[in-house]
CSV table of C-alpha atoms in Angstrom, one decimal:
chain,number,residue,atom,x,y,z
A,1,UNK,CA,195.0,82.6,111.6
A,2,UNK,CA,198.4,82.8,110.4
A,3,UNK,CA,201.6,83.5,112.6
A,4,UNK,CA,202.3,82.5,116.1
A,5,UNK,CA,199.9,83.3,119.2
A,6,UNK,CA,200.6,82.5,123.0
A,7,UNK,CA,197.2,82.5,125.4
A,8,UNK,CA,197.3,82.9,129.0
A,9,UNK,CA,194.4,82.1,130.3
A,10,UNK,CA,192.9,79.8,133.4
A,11,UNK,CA,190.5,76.6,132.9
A,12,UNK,CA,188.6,76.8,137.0
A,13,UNK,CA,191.1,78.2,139.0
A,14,UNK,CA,194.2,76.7,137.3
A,15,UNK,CA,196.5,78.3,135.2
A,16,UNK,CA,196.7,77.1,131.7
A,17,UNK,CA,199.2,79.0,128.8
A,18,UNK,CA,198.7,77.7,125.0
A,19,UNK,CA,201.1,78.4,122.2
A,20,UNK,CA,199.4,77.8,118.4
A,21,UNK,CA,201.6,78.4,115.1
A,22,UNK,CA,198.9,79.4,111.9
A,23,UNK,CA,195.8,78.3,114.3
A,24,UNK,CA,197.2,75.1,115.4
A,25,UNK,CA,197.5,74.2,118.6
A,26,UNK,CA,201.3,73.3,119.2
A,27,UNK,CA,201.9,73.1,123.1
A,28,UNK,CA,200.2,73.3,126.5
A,29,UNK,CA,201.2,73.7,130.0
A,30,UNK,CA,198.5,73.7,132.3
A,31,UNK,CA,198.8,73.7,136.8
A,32,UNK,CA,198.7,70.5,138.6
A,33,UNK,CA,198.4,69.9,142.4
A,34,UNK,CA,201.7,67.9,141.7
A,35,UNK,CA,205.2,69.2,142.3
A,36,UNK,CA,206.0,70.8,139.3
A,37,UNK,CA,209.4,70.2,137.4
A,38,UNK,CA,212.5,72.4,138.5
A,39,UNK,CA,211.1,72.3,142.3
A,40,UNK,CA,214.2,72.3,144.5
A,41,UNK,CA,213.8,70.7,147.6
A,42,UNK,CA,216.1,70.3,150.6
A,43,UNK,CA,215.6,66.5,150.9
A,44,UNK,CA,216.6,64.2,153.8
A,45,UNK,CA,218.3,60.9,152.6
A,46,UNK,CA,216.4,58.0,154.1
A,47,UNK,CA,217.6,54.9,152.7
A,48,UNK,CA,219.7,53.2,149.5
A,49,UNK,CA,217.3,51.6,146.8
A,50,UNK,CA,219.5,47.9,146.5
A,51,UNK,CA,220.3,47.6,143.0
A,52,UNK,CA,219.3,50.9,141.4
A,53,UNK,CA,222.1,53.1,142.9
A,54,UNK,CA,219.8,55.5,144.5
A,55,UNK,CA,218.6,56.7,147.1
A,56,UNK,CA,214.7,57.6,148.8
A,57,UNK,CA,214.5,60.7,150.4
A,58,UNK,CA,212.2,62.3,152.7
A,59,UNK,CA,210.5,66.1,151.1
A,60,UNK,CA,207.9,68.1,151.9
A,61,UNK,CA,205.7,66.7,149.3
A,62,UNK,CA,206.7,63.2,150.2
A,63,UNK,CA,209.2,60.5,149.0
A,64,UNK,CA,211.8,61.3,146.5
A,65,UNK,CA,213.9,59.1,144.5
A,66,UNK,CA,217.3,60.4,143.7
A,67,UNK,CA,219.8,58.4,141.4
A,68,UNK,CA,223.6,57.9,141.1
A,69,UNK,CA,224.5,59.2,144.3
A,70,UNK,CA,227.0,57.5,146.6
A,71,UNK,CA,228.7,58.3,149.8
A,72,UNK,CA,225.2,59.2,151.2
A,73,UNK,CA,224.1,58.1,155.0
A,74,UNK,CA,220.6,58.6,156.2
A,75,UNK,CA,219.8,61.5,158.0
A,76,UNK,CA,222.0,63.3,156.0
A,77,UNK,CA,220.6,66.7,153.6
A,78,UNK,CA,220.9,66.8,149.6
A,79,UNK,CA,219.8,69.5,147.9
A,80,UNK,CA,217.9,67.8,144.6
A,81,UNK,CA,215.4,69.4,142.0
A,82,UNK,CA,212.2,68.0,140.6
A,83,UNK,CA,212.9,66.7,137.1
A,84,UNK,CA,209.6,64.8,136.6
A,85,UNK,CA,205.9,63.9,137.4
A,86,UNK,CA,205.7,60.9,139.6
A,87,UNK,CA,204.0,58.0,138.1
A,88,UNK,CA,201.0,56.6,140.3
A,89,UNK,CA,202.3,54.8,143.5
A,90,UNK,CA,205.7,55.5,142.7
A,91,UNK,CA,208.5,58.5,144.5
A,92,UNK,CA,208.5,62.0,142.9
A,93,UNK,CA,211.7,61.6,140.7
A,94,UNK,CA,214.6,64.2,141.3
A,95,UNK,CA,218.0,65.0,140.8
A,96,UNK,CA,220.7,66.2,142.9
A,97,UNK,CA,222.5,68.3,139.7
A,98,UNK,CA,220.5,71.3,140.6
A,99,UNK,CA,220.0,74.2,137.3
A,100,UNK,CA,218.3,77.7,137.7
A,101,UNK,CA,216.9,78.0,134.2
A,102,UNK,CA,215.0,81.2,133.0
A,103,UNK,CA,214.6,82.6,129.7
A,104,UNK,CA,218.3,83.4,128.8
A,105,UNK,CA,220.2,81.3,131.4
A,106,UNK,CA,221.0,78.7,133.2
A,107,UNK,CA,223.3,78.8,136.1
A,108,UNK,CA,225.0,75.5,136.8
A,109,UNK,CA,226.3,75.0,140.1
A,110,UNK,CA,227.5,71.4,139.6
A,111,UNK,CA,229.6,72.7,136.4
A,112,UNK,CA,231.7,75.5,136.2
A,113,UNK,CA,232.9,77.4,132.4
A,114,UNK,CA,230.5,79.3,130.9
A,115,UNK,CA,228.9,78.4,127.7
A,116,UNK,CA,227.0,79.3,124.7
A,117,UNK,CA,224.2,77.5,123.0
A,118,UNK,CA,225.3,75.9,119.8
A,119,UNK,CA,222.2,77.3,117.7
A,120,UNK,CA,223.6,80.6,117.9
A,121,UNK,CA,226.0,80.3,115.2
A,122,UNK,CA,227.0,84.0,114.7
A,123,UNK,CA,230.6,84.4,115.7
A,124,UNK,CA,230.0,87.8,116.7
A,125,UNK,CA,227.0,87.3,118.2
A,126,UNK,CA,228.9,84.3,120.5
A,127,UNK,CA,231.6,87.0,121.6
A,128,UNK,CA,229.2,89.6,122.5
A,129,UNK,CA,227.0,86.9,124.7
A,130,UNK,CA,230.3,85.6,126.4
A,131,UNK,CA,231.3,89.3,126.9
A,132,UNK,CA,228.0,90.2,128.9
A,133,UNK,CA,228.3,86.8,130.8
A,134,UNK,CA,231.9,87.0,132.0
A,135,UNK,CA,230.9,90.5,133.4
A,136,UNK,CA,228.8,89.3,135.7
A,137,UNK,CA,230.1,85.8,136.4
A,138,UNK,CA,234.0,86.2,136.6
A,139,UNK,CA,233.3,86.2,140.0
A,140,UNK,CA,231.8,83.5,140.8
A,141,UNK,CA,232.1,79.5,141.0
A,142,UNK,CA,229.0,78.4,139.6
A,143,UNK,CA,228.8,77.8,135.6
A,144,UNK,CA,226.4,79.3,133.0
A,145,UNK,CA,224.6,78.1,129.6
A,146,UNK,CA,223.6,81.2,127.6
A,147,UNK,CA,220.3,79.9,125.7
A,148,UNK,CA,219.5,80.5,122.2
A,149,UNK,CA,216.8,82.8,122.9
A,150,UNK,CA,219.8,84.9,123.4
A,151,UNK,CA,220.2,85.4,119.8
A,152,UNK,CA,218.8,89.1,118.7
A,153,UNK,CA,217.5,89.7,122.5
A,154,UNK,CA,218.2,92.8,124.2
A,155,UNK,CA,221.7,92.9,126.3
A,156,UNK,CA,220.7,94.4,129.3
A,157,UNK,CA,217.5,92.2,129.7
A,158,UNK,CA,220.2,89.1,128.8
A,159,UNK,CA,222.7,90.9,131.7
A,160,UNK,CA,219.8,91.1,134.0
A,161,UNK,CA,218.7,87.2,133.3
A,162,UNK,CA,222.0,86.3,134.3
A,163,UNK,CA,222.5,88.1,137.3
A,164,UNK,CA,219.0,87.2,139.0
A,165,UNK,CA,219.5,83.4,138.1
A,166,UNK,CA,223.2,83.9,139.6
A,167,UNK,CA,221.9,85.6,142.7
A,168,UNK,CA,218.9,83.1,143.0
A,169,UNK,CA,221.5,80.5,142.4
A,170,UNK,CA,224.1,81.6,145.5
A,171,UNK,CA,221.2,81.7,147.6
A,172,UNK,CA,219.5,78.4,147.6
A,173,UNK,CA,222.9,76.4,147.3
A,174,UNK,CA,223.8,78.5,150.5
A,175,UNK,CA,220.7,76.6,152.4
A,176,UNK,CA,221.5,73.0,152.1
A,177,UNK,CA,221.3,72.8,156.0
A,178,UNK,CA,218.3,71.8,158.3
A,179,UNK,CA,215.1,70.2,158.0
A,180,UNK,CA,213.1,69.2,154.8
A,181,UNK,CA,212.0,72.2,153.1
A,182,UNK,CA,210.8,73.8,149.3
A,183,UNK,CA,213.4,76.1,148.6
A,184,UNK,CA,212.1,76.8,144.9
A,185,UNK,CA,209.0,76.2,143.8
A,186,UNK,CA,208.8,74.6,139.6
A,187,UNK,CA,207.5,77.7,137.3
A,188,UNK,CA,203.7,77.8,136.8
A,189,UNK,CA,202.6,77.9,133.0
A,190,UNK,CA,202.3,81.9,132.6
A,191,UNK,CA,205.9,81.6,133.7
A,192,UNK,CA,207.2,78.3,132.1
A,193,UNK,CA,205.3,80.2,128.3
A,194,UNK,CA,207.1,83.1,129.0
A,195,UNK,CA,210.9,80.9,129.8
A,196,UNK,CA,210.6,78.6,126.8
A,197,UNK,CA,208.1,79.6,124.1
A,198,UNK,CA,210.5,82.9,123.3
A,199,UNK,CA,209.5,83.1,119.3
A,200,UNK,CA,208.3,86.3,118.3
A,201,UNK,CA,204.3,85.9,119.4
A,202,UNK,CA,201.2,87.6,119.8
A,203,UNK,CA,200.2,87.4,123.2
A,204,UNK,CA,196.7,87.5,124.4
A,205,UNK,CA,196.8,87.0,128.3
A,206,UNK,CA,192.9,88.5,128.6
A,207,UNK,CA,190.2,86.2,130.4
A,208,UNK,CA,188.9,83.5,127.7
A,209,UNK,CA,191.8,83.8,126.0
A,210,UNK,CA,191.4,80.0,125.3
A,211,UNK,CA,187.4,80.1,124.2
A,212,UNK,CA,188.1,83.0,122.1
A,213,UNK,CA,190.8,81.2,120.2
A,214,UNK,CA,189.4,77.6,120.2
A,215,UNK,CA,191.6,75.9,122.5
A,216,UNK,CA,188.9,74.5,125.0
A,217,UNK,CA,187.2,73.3,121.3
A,218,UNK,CA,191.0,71.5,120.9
A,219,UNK,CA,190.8,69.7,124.3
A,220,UNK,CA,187.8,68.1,123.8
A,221,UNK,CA,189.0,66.9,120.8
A,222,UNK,CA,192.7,65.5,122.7
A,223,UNK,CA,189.8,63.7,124.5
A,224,UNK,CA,189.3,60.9,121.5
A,225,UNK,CA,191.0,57.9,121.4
A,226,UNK,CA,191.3,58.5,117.8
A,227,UNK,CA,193.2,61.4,115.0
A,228,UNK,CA,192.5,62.0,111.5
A,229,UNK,CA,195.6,61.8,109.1
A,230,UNK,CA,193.7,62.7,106.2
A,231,UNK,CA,191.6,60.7,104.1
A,232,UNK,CA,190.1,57.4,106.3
A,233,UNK,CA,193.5,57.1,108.0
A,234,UNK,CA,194.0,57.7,111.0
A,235,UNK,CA,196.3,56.9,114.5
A,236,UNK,CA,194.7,55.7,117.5
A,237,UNK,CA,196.7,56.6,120.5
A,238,UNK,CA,195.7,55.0,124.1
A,239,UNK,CA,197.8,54.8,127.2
A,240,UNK,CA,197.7,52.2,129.4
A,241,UNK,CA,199.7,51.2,132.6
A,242,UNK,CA,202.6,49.8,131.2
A,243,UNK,CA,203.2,52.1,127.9
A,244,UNK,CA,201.3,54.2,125.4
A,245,UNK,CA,200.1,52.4,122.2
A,246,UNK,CA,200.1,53.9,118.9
A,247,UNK,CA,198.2,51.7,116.2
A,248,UNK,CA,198.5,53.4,112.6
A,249,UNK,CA,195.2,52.6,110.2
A,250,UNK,CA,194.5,53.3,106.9
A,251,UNK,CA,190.7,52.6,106.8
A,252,UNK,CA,189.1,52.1,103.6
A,253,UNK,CA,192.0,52.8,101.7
A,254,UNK,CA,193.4,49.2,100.1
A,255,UNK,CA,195.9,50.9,97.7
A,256,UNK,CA,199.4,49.9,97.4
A,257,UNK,CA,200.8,53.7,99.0
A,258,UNK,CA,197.9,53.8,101.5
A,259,UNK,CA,200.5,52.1,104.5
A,260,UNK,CA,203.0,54.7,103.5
A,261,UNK,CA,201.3,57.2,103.3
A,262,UNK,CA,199.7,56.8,106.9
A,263,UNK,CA,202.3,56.0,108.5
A,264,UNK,CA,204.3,58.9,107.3
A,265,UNK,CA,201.5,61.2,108.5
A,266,UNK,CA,201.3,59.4,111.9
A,267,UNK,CA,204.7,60.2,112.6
A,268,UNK,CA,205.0,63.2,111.8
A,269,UNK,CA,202.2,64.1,114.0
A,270,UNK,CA,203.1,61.8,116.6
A,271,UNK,CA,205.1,64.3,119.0
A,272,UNK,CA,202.5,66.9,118.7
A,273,UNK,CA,199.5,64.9,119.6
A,274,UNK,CA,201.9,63.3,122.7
A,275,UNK,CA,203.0,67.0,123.6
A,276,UNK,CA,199.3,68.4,123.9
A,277,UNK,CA,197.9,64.5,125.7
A,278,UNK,CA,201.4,64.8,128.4
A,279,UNK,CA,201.8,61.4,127.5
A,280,UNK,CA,205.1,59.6,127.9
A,281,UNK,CA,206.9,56.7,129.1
A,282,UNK,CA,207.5,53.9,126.5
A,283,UNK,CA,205.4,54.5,123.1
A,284,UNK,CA,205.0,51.4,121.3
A,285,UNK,CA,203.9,52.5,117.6
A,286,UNK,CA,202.0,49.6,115.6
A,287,UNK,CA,202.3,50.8,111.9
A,288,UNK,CA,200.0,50.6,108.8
A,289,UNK,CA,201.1,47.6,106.9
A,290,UNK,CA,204.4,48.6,104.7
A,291,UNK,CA,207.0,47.0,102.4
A,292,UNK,CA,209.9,46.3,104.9
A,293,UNK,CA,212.0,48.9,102.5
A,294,UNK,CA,209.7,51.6,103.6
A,295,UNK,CA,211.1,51.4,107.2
A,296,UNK,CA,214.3,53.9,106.4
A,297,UNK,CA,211.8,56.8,105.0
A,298,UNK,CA,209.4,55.8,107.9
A,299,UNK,CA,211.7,56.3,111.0
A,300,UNK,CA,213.7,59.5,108.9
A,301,UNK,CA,210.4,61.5,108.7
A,302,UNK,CA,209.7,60.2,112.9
A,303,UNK,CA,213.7,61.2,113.7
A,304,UNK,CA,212.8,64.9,112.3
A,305,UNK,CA,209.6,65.5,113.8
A,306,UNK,CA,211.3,64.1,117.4
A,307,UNK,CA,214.0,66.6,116.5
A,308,UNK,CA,212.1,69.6,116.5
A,309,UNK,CA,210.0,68.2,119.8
A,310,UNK,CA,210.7,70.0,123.3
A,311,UNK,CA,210.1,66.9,124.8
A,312,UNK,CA,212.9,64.5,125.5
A,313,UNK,CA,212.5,60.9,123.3
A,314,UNK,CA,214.8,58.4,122.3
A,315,UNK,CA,214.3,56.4,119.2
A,316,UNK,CA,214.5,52.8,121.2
A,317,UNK,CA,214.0,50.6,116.9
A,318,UNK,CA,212.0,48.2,115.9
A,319,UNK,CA,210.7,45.6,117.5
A,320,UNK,CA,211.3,41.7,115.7
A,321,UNK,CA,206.8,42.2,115.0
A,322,UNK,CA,207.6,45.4,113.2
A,323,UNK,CA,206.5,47.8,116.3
A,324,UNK,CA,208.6,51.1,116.5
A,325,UNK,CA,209.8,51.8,120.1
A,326,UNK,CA,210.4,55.4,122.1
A,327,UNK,CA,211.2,56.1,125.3
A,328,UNK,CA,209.7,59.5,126.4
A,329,UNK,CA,210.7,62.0,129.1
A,330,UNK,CA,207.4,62.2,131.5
A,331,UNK,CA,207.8,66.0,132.1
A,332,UNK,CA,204.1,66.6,132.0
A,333,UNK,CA,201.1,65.0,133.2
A,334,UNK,CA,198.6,63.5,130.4
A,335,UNK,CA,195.5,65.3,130.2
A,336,UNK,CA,193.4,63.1,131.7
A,337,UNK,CA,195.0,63.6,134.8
A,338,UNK,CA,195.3,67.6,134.6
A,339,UNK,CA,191.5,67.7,133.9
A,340,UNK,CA,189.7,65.7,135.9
């Protein structure tokens, strides 16, 4: 199936929203019993974490951890937002630089000016955005990041964007007083497809959307240890406590481009198969054996493929053994967890 194709669909009485591009699976968001990211809580401050600049703070959904803050005395209320999936055992990570993001804005309380994503490269298409935005939010003192989904969208649903997150915005930082509470809740997936997957798509939001389509037939498969990259290569991807290990194999094939070759299909895969498994944390990737020259063309095709990822990652290097090192955003939950 060629083109792009969002389903909206539930697996038991979770929601679940898939996006494929030509019949492949590209992203998933799926419900959790976990607070999910964007949450805003009004948090009590606890105590000081020695060392690590932060702070624990008492929620609704238990501790928090909060960094970079000073000035901060327990008892007191901060207003912080859910930027993460707590790891097992550890505090639900947050920050107290609070956004209200939706599909055309984001309303930044923290940072005045208003702004226009740098994708949209149209000069005129930058002064009509700014025009629509200083209509609305001349007025106020928060600031505002026009998105690129702005480009070619309609200007009253842009205008309308704005001034619900504006309004949503004035509220909640208006209620920073009294005892621990949810404010905001984190978008389910219907909602998070419809904020960020804004290409041009065929939607199909029908019951069995995902059977019909061959998604449940794809999470099986995100299951396996293992993923073909053609030929008898292939990656074998396993998390474990500490970090996520990658090992790159070429399998039968002894020839003097077979290391290459795999490794250039592993990483270009790589952020896809972490996307759809919610892996993240440190990646350690142990490739196919290579001429040491190799390593520029190996970690240029990784950089582009990590470029056009939604998922935070920073290329960390190499490692003295020849490992390649990221360090991943953990805004999802891996599979694993979501379906068990």
């Amino acid at each position: 199936m060629k083109g792009r194709l969002i389903a909206l669909d539930h697996i038991g009485d979770r929601e679940a929203a898939a996006m494929m591009v030509d019949g492949l699976v590209e992203d998933l968001f799926f419900d959790t019993d976990q607070p999910a990211p964007g949450t805003i809580y009004r948090a009590i401050v606890e105590r000081p974490m020695k060392g690590q600049g932060g702070m624990f703070l008492r929620t609704p959904d238990g501790s928090a951890f909060v960094r970079q803050v000073k000035g901060l005395s327990p008892g007191q209320t901060l207003l912080v937002q859910v930027t993460g999936y707590a790891e097992p055992g550890k505090a639900i990570p947050v920050t107290h630089k609070v956004l209200f993001k939706s599909r055309y804005a984001i309303v930044t309380p923290d940072a005045p000016g208003i702004n226009v994503s740098r994708r949209i490269k149209d000069e005129d298409a930058r002064e009509e955005l700014l025009a629509v935005a200083h209509e609305i939010m001349d007025s106020g003192d928060f600031g505002l990041i026009l998105r690129s989904s702005c480009e070619g969208a309609d200007a009253d649903e842009i205008s309308d964007d704005i001034a619900a997150m504006s309004d949503l915005a004035a509220k909640v930082m208006a209620d920073a007083t009294g005892e621990a509470e949810t404010l905001i809740e984190g978008d389910g997936p219907h909602l998070l497809a419809w904020r960020e997957w804004t290409d041009k798509a065929e939607i199909d939001s029908a019951d069995g959307s995902f059977d019909r389509h061959g998604i449940l037939d794809v999470l099986d498969g995100l299951k396996a240890r293992d993923v073909p990259l053609g030929g008898p290569a292939s990656m074998a991807i396993e998390p474990t406590r500490a970090l996520v290990a990658v090992d790159v194999n070429t399998g039968g094939d002894t020839s003097p481009a077979a290391g290459l070759k795999a490794n250039l299909a592993a990483v270009k895969d790589l952020p896809r198969q972490l996307r759809l498994r919610g892996l993240g944390g440190q990646i350690v990737i142990d490739p196919a054996p290579t001429a040491k020259k190799d390593r520029r063309q190996i970690e240029s095709a990784l950089r582009a493929a990590l470029k056009r990822d939604s998922v935070e990652t920073v290329f960390v290097g190499w490692t003295p053994l020849g490992h390649i090192e990221l360090q991943r955003k953990r805004d999802r939950l891996s599979l694993s967890e979501v379906l068990t």
